[in-house]
PDB file of C-alpha atoms in Angstrom:
ATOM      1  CA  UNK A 343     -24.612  25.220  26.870  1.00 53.00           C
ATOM      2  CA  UNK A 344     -23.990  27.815  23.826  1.00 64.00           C
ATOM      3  CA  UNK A 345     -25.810  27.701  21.102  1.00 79.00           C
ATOM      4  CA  UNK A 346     -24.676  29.177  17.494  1.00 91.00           C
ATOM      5  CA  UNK A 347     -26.621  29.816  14.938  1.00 95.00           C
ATOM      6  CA  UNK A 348     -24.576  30.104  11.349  1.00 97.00           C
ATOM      7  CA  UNK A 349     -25.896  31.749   8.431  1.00 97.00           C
ATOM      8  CA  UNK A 350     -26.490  31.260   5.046  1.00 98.00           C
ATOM      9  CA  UNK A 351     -26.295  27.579   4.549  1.00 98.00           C
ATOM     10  CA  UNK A 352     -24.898  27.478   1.361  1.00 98.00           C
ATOM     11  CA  UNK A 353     -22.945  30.696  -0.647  1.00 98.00           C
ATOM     12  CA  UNK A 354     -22.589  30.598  -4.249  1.00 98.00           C
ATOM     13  CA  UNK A 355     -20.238  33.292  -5.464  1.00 98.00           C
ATOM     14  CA  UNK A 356     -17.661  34.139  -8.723  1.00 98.00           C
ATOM     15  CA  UNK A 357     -14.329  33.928  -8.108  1.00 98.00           C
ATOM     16  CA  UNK A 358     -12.746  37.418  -7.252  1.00 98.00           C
ATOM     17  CA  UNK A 359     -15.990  37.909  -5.263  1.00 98.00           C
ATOM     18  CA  UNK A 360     -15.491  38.451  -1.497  1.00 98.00           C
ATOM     19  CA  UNK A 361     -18.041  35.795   1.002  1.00 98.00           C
ATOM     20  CA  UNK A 362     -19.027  36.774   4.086  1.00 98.00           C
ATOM     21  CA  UNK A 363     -20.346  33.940   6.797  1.00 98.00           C
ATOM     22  CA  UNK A 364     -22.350  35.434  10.661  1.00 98.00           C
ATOM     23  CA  UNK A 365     -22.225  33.360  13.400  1.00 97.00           C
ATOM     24  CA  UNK A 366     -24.871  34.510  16.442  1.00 96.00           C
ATOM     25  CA  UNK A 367     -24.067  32.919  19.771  1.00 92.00           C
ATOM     26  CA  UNK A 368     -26.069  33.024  22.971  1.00 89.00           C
ATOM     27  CA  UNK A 369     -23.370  32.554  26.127  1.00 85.00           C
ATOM     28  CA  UNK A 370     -22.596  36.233  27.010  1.00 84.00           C
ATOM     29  CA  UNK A 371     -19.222  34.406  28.539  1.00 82.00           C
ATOM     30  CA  UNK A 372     -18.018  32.938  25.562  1.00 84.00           C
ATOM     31  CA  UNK A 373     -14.465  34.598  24.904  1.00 84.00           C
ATOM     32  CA  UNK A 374     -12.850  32.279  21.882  1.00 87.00           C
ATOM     33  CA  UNK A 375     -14.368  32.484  18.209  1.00 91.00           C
ATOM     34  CA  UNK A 376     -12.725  29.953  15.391  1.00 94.00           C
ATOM     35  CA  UNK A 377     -13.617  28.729  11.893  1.00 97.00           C
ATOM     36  CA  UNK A 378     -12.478  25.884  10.811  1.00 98.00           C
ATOM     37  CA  UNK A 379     -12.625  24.997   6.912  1.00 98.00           C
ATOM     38  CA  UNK A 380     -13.480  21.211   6.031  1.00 98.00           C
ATOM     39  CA  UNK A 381     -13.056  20.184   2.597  1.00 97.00           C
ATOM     40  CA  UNK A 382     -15.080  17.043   1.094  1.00 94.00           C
ATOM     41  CA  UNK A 383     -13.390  13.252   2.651  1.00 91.00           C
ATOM     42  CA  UNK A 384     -11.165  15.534   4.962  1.00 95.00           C
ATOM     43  CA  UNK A 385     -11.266  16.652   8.430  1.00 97.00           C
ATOM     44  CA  UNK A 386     -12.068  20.304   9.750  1.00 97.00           C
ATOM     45  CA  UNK A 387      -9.060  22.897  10.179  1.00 97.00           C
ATOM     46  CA  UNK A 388      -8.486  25.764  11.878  1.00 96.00           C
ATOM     47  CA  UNK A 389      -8.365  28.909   9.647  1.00 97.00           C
ATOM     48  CA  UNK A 390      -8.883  31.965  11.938  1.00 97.00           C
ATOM     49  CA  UNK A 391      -9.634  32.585  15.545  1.00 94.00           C
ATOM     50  CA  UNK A 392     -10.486  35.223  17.408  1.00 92.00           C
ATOM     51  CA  UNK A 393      -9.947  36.213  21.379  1.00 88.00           C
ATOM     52  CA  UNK A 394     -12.892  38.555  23.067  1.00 82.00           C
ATOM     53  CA  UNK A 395     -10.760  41.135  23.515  1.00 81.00           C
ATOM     54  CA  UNK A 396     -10.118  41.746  19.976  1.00 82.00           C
ATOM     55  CA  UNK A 397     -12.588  43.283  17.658  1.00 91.00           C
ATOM     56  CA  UNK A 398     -10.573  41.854  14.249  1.00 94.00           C
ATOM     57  CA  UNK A 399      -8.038  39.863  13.118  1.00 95.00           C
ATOM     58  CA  UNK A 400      -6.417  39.666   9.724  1.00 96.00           C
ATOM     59  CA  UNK A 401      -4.761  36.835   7.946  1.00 95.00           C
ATOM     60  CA  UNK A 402      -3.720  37.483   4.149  1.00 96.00           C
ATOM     61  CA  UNK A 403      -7.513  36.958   2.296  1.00 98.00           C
ATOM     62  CA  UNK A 404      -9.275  36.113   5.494  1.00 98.00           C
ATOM     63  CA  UNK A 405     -10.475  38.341   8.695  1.00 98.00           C
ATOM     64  CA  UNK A 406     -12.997  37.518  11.204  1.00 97.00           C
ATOM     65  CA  UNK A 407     -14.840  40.179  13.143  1.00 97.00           C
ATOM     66  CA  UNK A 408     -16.723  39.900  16.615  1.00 95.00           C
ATOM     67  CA  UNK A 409     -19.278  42.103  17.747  1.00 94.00           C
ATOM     68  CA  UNK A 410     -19.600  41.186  21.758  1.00 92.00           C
ATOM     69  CA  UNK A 411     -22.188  43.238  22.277  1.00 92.00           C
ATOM     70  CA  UNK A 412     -24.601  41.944  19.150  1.00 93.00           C
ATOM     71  CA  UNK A 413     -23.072  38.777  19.894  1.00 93.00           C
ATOM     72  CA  UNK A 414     -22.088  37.700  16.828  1.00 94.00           C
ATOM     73  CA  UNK A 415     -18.842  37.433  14.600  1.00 96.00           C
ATOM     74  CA  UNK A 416     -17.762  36.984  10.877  1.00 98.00           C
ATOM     75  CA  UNK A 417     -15.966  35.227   8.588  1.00 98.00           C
ATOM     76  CA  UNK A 418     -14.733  37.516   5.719  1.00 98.00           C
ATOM     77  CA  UNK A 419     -12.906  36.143   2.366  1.00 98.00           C
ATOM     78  CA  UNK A 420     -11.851  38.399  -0.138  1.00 98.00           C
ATOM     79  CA  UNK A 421     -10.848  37.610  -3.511  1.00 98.00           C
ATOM     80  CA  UNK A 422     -12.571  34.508  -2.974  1.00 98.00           C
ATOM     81  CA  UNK A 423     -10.130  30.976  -5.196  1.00 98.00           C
ATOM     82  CA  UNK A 424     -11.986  27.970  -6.574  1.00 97.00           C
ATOM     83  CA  UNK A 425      -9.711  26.419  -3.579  1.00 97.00           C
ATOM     84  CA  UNK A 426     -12.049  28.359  -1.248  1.00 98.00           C
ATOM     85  CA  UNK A 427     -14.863  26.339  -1.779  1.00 98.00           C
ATOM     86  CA  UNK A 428     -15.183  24.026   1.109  1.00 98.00           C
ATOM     87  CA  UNK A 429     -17.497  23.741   4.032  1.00 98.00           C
ATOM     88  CA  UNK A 430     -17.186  26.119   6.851  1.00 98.00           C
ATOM     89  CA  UNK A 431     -17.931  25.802  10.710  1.00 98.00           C
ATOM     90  CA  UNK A 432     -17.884  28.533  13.131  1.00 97.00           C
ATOM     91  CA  UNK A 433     -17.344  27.036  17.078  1.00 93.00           C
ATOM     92  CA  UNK A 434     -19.133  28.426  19.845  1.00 87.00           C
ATOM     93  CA  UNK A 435     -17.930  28.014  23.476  1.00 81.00           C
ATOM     94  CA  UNK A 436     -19.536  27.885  26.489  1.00 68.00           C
ATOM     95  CA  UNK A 437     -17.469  30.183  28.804  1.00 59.00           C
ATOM     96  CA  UNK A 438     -16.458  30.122  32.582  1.00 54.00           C
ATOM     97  CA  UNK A 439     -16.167  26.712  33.935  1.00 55.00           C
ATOM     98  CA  UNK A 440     -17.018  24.801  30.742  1.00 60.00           C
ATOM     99  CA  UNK A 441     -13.828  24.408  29.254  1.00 67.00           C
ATOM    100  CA  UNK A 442     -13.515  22.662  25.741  1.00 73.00           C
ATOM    101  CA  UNK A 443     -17.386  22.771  25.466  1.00 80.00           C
ATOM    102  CA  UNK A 444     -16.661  23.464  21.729  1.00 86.00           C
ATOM    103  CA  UNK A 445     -20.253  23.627  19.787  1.00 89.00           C
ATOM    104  CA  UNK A 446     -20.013  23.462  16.055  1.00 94.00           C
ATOM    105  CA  UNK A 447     -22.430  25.875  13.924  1.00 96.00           C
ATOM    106  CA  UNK A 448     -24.744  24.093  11.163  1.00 96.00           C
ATOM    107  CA  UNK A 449     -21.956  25.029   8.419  1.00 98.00           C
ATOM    108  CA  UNK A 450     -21.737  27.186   5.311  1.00 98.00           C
ATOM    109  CA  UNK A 451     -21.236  25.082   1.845  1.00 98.00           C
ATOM    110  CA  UNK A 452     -18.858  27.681  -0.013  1.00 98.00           C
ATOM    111  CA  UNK A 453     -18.698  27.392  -3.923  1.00 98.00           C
ATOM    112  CA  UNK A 454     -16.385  29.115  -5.757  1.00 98.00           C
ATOM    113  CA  UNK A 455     -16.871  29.239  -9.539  1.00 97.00           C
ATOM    114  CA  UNK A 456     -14.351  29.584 -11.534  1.00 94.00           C
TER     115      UNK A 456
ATOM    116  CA  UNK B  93       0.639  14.689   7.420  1.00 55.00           C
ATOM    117  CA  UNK B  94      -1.838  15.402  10.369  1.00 65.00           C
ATOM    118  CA  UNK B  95      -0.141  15.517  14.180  1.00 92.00           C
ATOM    119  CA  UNK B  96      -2.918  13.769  15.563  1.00 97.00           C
ATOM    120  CA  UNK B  97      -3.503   9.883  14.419  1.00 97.00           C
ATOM    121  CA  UNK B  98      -6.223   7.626  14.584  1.00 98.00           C
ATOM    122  CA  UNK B  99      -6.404   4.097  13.899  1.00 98.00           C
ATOM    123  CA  UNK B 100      -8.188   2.385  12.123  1.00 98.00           C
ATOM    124  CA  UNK B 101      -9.199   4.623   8.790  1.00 97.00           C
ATOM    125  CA  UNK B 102     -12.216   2.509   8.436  1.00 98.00           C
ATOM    126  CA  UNK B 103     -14.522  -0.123  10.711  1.00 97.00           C
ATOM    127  CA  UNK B 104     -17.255  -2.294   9.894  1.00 97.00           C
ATOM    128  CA  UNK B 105     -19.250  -3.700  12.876  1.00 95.00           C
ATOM    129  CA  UNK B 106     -21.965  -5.955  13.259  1.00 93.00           C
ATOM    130  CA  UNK B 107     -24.732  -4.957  16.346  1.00 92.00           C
ATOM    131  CA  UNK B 108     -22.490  -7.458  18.695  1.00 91.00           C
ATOM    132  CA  UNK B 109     -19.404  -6.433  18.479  1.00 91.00           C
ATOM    133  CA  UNK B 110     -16.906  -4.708  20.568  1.00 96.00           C
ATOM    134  CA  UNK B 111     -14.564  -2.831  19.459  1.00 97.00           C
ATOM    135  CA  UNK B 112     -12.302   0.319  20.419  1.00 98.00           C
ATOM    136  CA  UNK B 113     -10.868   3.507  18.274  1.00 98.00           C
ATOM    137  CA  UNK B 114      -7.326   4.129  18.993  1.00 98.00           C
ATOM    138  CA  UNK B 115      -6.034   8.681  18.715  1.00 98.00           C
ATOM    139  CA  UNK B 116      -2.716   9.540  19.485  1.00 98.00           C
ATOM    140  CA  UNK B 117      -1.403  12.930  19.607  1.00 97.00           C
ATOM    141  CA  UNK B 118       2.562  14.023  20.766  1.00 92.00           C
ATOM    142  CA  UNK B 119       2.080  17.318  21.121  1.00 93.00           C
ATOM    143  CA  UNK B 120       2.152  17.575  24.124  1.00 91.00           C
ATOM    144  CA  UNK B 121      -1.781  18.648  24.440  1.00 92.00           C
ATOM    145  CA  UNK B 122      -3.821  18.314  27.405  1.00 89.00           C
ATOM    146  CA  UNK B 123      -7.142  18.400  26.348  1.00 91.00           C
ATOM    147  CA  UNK B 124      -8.672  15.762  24.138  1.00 93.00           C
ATOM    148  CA  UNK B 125     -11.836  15.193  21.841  1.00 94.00           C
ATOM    149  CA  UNK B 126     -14.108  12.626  20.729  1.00 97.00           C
ATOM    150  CA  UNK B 127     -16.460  13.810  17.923  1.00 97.00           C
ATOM    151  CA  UNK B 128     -19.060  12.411  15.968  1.00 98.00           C
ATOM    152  CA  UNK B 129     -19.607  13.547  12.466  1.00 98.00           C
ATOM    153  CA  UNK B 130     -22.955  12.491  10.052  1.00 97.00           C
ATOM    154  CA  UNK B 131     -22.178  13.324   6.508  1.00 95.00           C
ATOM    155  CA  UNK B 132     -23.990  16.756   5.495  1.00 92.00           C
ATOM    156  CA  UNK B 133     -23.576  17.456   9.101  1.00 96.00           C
ATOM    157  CA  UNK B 134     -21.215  19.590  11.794  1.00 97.00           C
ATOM    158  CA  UNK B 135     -19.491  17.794  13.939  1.00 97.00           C
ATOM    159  CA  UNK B 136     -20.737  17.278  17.665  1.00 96.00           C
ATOM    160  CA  UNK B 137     -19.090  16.970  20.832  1.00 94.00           C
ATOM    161  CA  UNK B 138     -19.625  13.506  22.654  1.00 96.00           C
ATOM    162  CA  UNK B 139     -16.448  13.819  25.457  1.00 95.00           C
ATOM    163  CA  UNK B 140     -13.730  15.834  26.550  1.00 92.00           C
ATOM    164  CA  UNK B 141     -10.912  14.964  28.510  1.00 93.00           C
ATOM    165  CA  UNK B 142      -8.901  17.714  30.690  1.00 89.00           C
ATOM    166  CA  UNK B 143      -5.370  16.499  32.079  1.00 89.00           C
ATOM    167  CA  UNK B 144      -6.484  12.785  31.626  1.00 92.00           C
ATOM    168  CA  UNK B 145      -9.707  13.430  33.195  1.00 92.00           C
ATOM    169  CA  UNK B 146     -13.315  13.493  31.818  1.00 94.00           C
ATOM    170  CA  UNK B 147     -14.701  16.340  32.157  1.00 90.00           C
ATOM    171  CA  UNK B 148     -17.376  16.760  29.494  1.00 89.00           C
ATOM    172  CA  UNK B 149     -19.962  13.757  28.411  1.00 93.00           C
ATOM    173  CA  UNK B 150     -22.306  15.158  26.502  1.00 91.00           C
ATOM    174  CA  UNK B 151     -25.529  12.957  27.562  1.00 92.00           C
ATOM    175  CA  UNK B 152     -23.545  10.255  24.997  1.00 96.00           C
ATOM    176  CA  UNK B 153     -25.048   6.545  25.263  1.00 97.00           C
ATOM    177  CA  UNK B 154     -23.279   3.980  27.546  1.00 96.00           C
ATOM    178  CA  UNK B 155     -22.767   1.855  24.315  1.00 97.00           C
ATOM    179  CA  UNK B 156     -19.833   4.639  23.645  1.00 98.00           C
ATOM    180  CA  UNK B 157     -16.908   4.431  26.683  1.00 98.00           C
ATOM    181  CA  UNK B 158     -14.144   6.850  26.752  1.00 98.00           C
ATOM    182  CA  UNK B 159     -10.722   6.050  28.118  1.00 98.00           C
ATOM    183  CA  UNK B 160      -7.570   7.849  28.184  1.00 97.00           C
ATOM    184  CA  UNK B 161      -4.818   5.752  29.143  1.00 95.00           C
ATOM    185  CA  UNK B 162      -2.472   8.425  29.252  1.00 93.00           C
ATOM    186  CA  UNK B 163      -1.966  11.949  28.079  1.00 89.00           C
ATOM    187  CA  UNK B 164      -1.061  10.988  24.465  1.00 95.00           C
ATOM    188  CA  UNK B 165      -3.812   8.363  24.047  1.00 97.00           C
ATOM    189  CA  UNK B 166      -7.184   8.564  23.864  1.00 98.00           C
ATOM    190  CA  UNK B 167      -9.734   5.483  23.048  1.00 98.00           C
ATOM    191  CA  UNK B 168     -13.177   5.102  22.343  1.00 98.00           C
ATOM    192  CA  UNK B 169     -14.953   1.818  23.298  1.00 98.00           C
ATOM    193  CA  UNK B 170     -17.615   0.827  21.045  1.00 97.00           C
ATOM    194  CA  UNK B 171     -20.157  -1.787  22.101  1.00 96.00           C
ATOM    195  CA  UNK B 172     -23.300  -2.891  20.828  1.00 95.00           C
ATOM    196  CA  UNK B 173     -24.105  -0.155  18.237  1.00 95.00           C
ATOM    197  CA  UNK B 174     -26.860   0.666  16.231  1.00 96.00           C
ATOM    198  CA  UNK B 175     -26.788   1.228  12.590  1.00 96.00           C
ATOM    199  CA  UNK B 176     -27.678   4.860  13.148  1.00 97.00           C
ATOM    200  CA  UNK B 177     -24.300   4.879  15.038  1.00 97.00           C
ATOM    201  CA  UNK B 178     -22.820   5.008  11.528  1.00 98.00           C
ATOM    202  CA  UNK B 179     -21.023   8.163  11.158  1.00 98.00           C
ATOM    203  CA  UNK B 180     -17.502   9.639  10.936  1.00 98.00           C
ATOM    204  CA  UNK B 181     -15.658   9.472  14.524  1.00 98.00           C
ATOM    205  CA  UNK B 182     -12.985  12.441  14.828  1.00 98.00           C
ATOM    206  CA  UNK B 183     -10.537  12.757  17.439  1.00 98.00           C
ATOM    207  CA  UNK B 184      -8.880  16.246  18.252  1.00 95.00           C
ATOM    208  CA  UNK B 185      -6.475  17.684  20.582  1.00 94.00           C
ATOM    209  CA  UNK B 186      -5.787  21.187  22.111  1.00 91.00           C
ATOM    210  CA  UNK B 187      -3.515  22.136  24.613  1.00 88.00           C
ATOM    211  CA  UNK B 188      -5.660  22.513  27.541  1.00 70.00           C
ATOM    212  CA  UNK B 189      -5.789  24.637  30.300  1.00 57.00           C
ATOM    213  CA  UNK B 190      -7.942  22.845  32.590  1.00 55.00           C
ATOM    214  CA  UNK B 191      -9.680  24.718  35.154  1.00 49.00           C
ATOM    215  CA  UNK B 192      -9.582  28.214  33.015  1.00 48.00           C
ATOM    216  CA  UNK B 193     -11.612  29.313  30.372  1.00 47.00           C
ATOM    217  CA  UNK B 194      -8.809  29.451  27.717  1.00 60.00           C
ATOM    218  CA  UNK B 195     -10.080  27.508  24.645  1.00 77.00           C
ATOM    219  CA  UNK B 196      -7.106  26.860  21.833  1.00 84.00           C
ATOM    220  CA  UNK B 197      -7.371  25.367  18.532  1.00 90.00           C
ATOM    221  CA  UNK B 198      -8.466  22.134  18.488  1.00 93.00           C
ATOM    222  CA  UNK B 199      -6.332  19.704  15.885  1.00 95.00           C
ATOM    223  CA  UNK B 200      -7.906  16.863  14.479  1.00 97.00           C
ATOM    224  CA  UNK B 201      -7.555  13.588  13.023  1.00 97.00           C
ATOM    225  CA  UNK B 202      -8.932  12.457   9.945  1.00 97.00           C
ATOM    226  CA  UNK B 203     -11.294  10.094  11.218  1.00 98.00           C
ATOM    227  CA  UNK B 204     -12.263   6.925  11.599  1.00 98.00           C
ATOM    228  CA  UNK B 205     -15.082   5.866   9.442  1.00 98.00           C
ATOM    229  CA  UNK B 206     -17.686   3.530  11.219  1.00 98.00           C
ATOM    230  CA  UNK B 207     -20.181   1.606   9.532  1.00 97.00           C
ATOM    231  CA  UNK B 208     -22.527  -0.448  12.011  1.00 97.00           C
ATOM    232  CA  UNK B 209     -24.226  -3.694   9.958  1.00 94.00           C
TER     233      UNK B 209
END
Protein backbone atom coordinates (compact mmCIF):
# COMPACT_ATOMS: atom_id res chain seq x y z
CA UNK A 1 0.00 0.00 0.00
CA UNK A 2 1.38 3.80 -0.16
CA UNK A 3 2.77 5.21 2.46
CA UNK A 4 3.04 9.22 3.06
CA UNK A 5 5.01 10.75 5.18
CA UNK A 6 3.82 14.63 6.02
CA UNK A 7 6.01 17.13 7.40
CA UNK A 8 6.25 19.43 9.99
CA UNK A 9 3.67 18.38 12.46
CA UNK A 10 2.69 21.50 13.65
CA UNK A 11 3.46 25.27 11.80
CA UNK A 12 3.26 28.30 13.78
CA UNK A 13 3.36 31.37 11.59
CA UNK A 14 2.13 35.43 11.61
CA UNK A 15 -0.52 36.22 9.63
CA UNK A 16 0.60 37.63 6.14
CA UNK A 17 3.26 34.88 6.38
CA UNK A 18 3.11 32.26 3.58
CA UNK A 19 3.14 28.08 5.11
CA UNK A 20 4.41 25.57 3.22
CA UNK A 21 3.40 21.65 4.08
CA UNK A 22 5.74 18.31 1.95
CA UNK A 23 4.16 15.28 1.57
CA UNK A 24 6.78 12.20 0.47
CA UNK A 25 5.00 9.17 -0.91
CA UNK A 26 6.44 5.80 -1.79
CA UNK A 27 3.99 4.16 -4.76
CA UNK A 28 5.84 5.29 -7.96
CA UNK A 29 2.05 4.68 -9.49
CA UNK A 30 0.29 6.98 -7.48
CA UNK A 31 -1.23 9.67 -9.99
CA UNK A 32 -3.86 11.83 -7.63
CA UNK A 33 -2.45 14.27 -4.82
CA UNK A 34 -5.26 16.18 -2.47
CA UNK A 35 -5.27 18.14 0.80
CA UNK A 36 -7.98 18.31 2.60
CA UNK A 37 -8.31 21.04 5.50
CA UNK A 38 -10.17 19.83 8.81
CA UNK A 39 -11.04 22.37 11.23
CA UNK A 40 -11.57 21.45 15.11
CA UNK A 41 -15.41 19.31 15.66
CA UNK A 42 -15.63 19.30 11.73
CA UNK A 43 -14.95 16.91 9.07
CA UNK A 44 -11.96 17.02 6.46
CA UNK A 45 -12.49 18.99 3.02
CA UNK A 46 -11.07 19.04 -0.05
CA UNK A 47 -8.98 22.20 -0.76
CA UNK A 48 -6.64 21.40 -3.71
CA UNK A 49 -5.81 18.42 -5.81
CA UNK A 50 -3.49 17.65 -8.08
CA UNK A 51 -3.38 15.07 -11.30
CA UNK A 52 0.31 13.45 -12.19
CA UNK A 53 0.43 15.04 -15.17
CA UNK A 54 0.49 18.43 -13.82
CA UNK A 55 3.44 19.93 -12.12
CA UNK A 56 1.12 22.93 -10.30
CA UNK A 57 -2.05 24.07 -9.74
CA UNK A 58 -3.26 27.41 -8.49
CA UNK A 59 -6.31 28.36 -6.56
CA UNK A 60 -6.51 32.14 -5.29
CA UNK A 61 -3.97 31.85 -1.90
CA UNK A 62 -3.34 28.18 -2.31
CA UNK A 63 -1.08 26.02 -4.93
CA UNK A 64 0.15 22.60 -4.57
CA UNK A 65 3.22 21.37 -6.38
CA UNK A 66 4.31 17.66 -7.24
CA UNK A 67 7.63 16.60 -7.93
CA UNK A 68 7.11 12.84 -9.53
CA UNK A 69 10.38 12.20 -9.75
CA UNK A 70 11.44 13.20 -5.85
CA UNK A 71 8.16 11.91 -5.13
CA UNK A 72 6.82 14.36 -3.19
CA UNK A 73 4.31 17.40 -3.43
CA UNK A 74 3.35 20.68 -1.54
CA UNK A 75 0.93 22.55 -0.06
CA UNK A 76 1.65 26.33 -0.45
CA UNK A 77 -0.50 29.23 1.40
CA UNK A 78 0.32 32.64 0.91
CA UNK A 79 -0.83 35.46 2.84
CA UNK A 80 -1.64 33.02 5.35
CA UNK A 81 -5.72 34.37 7.56
CA UNK A 82 -6.29 33.47 11.20
CA UNK A 83 -9.13 31.34 9.22
CA UNK A 84 -6.19 29.29 7.88
CA UNK A 85 -5.42 27.72 10.92
CA UNK A 86 -6.83 24.29 10.83
CA UNK A 87 -5.41 20.84 10.52
CA UNK A 88 -4.17 19.67 7.24
CA UNK A 89 -3.97 16.10 5.57
CA UNK A 90 -2.28 15.29 2.44
CA UNK A 91 -3.83 11.69 0.78
CA UNK A 92 -1.67 9.29 -0.76
CA UNK A 93 -2.98 6.67 -3.26
CA UNK A 94 -1.99 3.51 -4.09
CA UNK A 95 -2.08 3.44 -7.95
CA UNK A 96 -3.02 0.77 -10.65
CA UNK A 97 -5.56 -1.62 -9.48
CA UNK A 98 -6.08 -0.18 -5.99
CA UNK A 99 -8.66 2.18 -6.55
CA UNK A 100 -9.92 4.44 -3.58
CA UNK A 101 -6.96 3.11 -1.46
CA UNK A 102 -6.89 6.72 -0.08
CA UNK A 103 -4.04 6.88 2.83
CA UNK A 104 -4.18 9.94 4.99
CA UNK A 105 -0.70 11.67 6.01
CA UNK A 106 -0.06 12.22 9.94
CA UNK A 107 -1.40 15.98 9.50
CA UNK A 108 -0.01 19.49 9.86
CA UNK A 109 -1.65 21.63 12.93
CA UNK A 110 -1.62 25.20 11.15
CA UNK A 111 -1.78 28.31 13.53
CA UNK A 112 -2.29 31.47 12.32
CA UNK A 113 -1.70 34.39 14.71
CA UNK A 114 -3.27 37.19 14.34
CA UNK B 1 -25.08 21.83 4.62
CA UNK B 2 -22.87 18.71 3.76
CA UNK B 3 -24.20 16.37 0.57
CA UNK B 4 -23.35 13.38 2.31
CA UNK B 5 -25.46 12.45 5.69
CA UNK B 6 -24.95 10.26 8.42
CA UNK B 7 -27.14 9.28 11.10
CA UNK B 8 -26.89 9.27 14.13
CA UNK B 9 -24.52 12.48 15.22
CA UNK B 10 -23.67 10.65 18.32
CA UNK B 11 -23.79 6.76 19.83
CA UNK B 12 -23.17 5.40 23.09
CA UNK B 13 -22.74 1.57 23.27
CA UNK B 14 -22.24 -0.80 25.86
CA UNK B 15 -19.63 -4.03 24.90
CA UNK B 16 -23.06 -6.04 23.90
CA UNK B 17 -24.66 -4.17 21.77
CA UNK B 18 -25.45 -4.12 18.17
CA UNK B 19 -25.90 -1.47 16.43
CA UNK B 20 -25.52 -0.01 12.73
CA UNK B 21 -24.38 3.64 11.25
CA UNK B 22 -26.63 4.78 8.59
CA UNK B 23 -24.54 7.43 5.25
CA UNK B 24 -26.47 8.53 2.53
CA UNK B 25 -25.19 10.38 -0.33
CA UNK B 26 -27.46 11.53 -3.76
CA UNK B 27 -24.92 12.41 -5.76
CA UNK B 28 -24.91 10.11 -7.71
CA UNK B 29 -21.28 8.67 -6.49
CA UNK B 30 -20.10 5.29 -6.95
CA UNK B 31 -17.53 4.81 -4.64
CA UNK B 32 -18.07 4.88 -0.91
CA UNK B 33 -16.00 5.20 2.44
CA UNK B 34 -15.98 4.10 5.87
CA UNK B 35 -13.33 5.89 8.01
CA UNK B 36 -12.26 5.82 11.38
CA UNK B 37 -10.96 8.91 13.01
CA UNK B 38 -9.08 9.04 16.83
CA UNK B 39 -8.97 12.58 17.98
CA UNK B 40 -5.29 14.08 17.40
CA UNK B 41 -5.27 11.62 14.64
CA UNK B 42 -5.71 11.29 10.51
CA UNK B 43 -8.27 9.52 9.46
CA UNK B 44 -7.83 5.77 8.26
CA UNK B 45 -9.38 3.76 5.74
CA UNK B 46 -11.36 0.62 7.10
CA UNK B 47 -13.62 -0.21 3.60
CA UNK B 48 -14.35 0.86 0.29
CA UNK B 49 -17.10 0.07 -1.80
CA UNK B 50 -16.84 0.28 -5.83
CA UNK B 51 -20.34 0.10 -7.74
CA UNK B 52 -21.96 -1.53 -4.59
CA UNK B 53 -19.20 -3.86 -4.21
CA UNK B 54 -16.42 -4.21 -1.56
CA UNK B 55 -13.50 -3.88 -2.79
CA UNK B 56 -11.13 -2.65 -0.09
CA UNK B 57 -11.16 -4.08 3.76
CA UNK B 58 -8.41 -2.92 5.24
CA UNK B 59 -7.52 -6.02 7.67
CA UNK B 60 -10.70 -4.25 9.80
CA UNK B 61 -12.07 -6.62 12.73
CA UNK B 62 -15.18 -8.80 12.06
CA UNK B 63 -16.85 -6.85 14.99
CA UNK B 64 -17.16 -3.95 12.12
CA UNK B 65 -19.59 -5.29 8.94
CA UNK B 66 -20.04 -3.20 5.95
CA UNK B 67 -23.17 -3.23 3.85
CA UNK B 68 -24.32 -1.23 1.05
CA UNK B 69 -27.80 -1.74 0.34
CA UNK B 70 -27.77 0.25 -2.61
CA UNK B 71 -25.75 2.87 -4.37
CA UNK B 72 -26.93 5.77 -2.14
CA UNK B 73 -26.61 3.89 1.17
CA UNK B 74 -23.96 2.73 2.92
CA UNK B 75 -24.09 1.06 6.65
CA UNK B 76 -21.75 0.05 9.10
CA UNK B 77 -22.66 -2.82 11.51
CA UNK B 78 -21.25 -2.50 14.84
CA UNK B 79 -21.14 -5.49 17.17
CA UNK B 80 -19.49 -6.21 20.25
CA UNK B 81 -16.97 -3.31 20.49
CA UNK B 82 -14.29 -2.48 22.60
CA UNK B 83 -13.83 0.73 24.34
CA UNK B 84 -10.77 1.42 22.23
CA UNK B 85 -13.34 1.29 19.34
CA UNK B 86 -14.23 4.80 20.53
CA UNK B 87 -13.45 7.15 17.85
CA UNK B 88 -15.07 9.40 15.22
CA UNK B 89 -16.69 7.18 12.26
CA UNK B 90 -16.72 9.27 8.84
CA UNK B 91 -18.43 8.29 5.84
CA UNK B 92 -17.36 9.76 2.33
CA UNK B 93 -18.29 9.46 -1.18
CA UNK B 94 -16.52 9.96 -4.60
CA UNK B 95 -17.67 9.26 -7.85
CA UNK B 96 -15.94 6.16 -8.66
CA UNK B 97 -14.53 4.75 -11.52
CA UNK B 98 -14.21 1.26 -10.62
CA UNK B 99 -11.76 -0.76 -12.36
CA UNK B 100 -9.42 2.46 -13.33
CA UNK B 101 -7.08 4.23 -11.40
CA UNK B 102 -8.97 7.59 -11.41
CA UNK B 103 -9.21 8.75 -7.75
CA UNK B 104 -11.75 11.99 -7.26
CA UNK B 105 -12.42 13.94 -4.27
CA UNK B 106 -13.76 12.18 -1.67
CA UNK B 107 -16.87 14.17 0.23
CA UNK B 108 -17.54 13.48 3.64
CA UNK B 109 -19.92 13.45 6.34
CA UNK B 110 -19.54 14.91 9.56
CA UNK B 111 -19.40 11.92 11.52
CA UNK B 112 -20.81 9.90 13.76
CA UNK B 113 -19.33 10.04 17.16
CA UNK B 114 -19.02 6.56 18.94
CA UNK B 115 -18.38 6.10 22.42
CA UNK B 116 -18.10 2.27 23.48
CA UNK B 117 -18.92 1.88 27.58
Amino acid sequence: GENVEQHPSTLSVQEGDSAVIKCTYSDSASNYFPWYKQELGKRPQLIIDIRSNVGEKKDQRIAVTLNKTAKHFSLHITETQPEDSAVYFCVGNAGGTSYGKLTFGQGTILTVHP
Amino acid sequence: DTEVTQTPKHLVMGMTNKKSLKCEQHMGHRAMYWYKQKAKKPPELMFVYSYEKLSINESVPSRFSPECPNSSLLNLHLHALQPEDSALYLCASSQGAGGSSYNSPLHFGNGTRLTVT
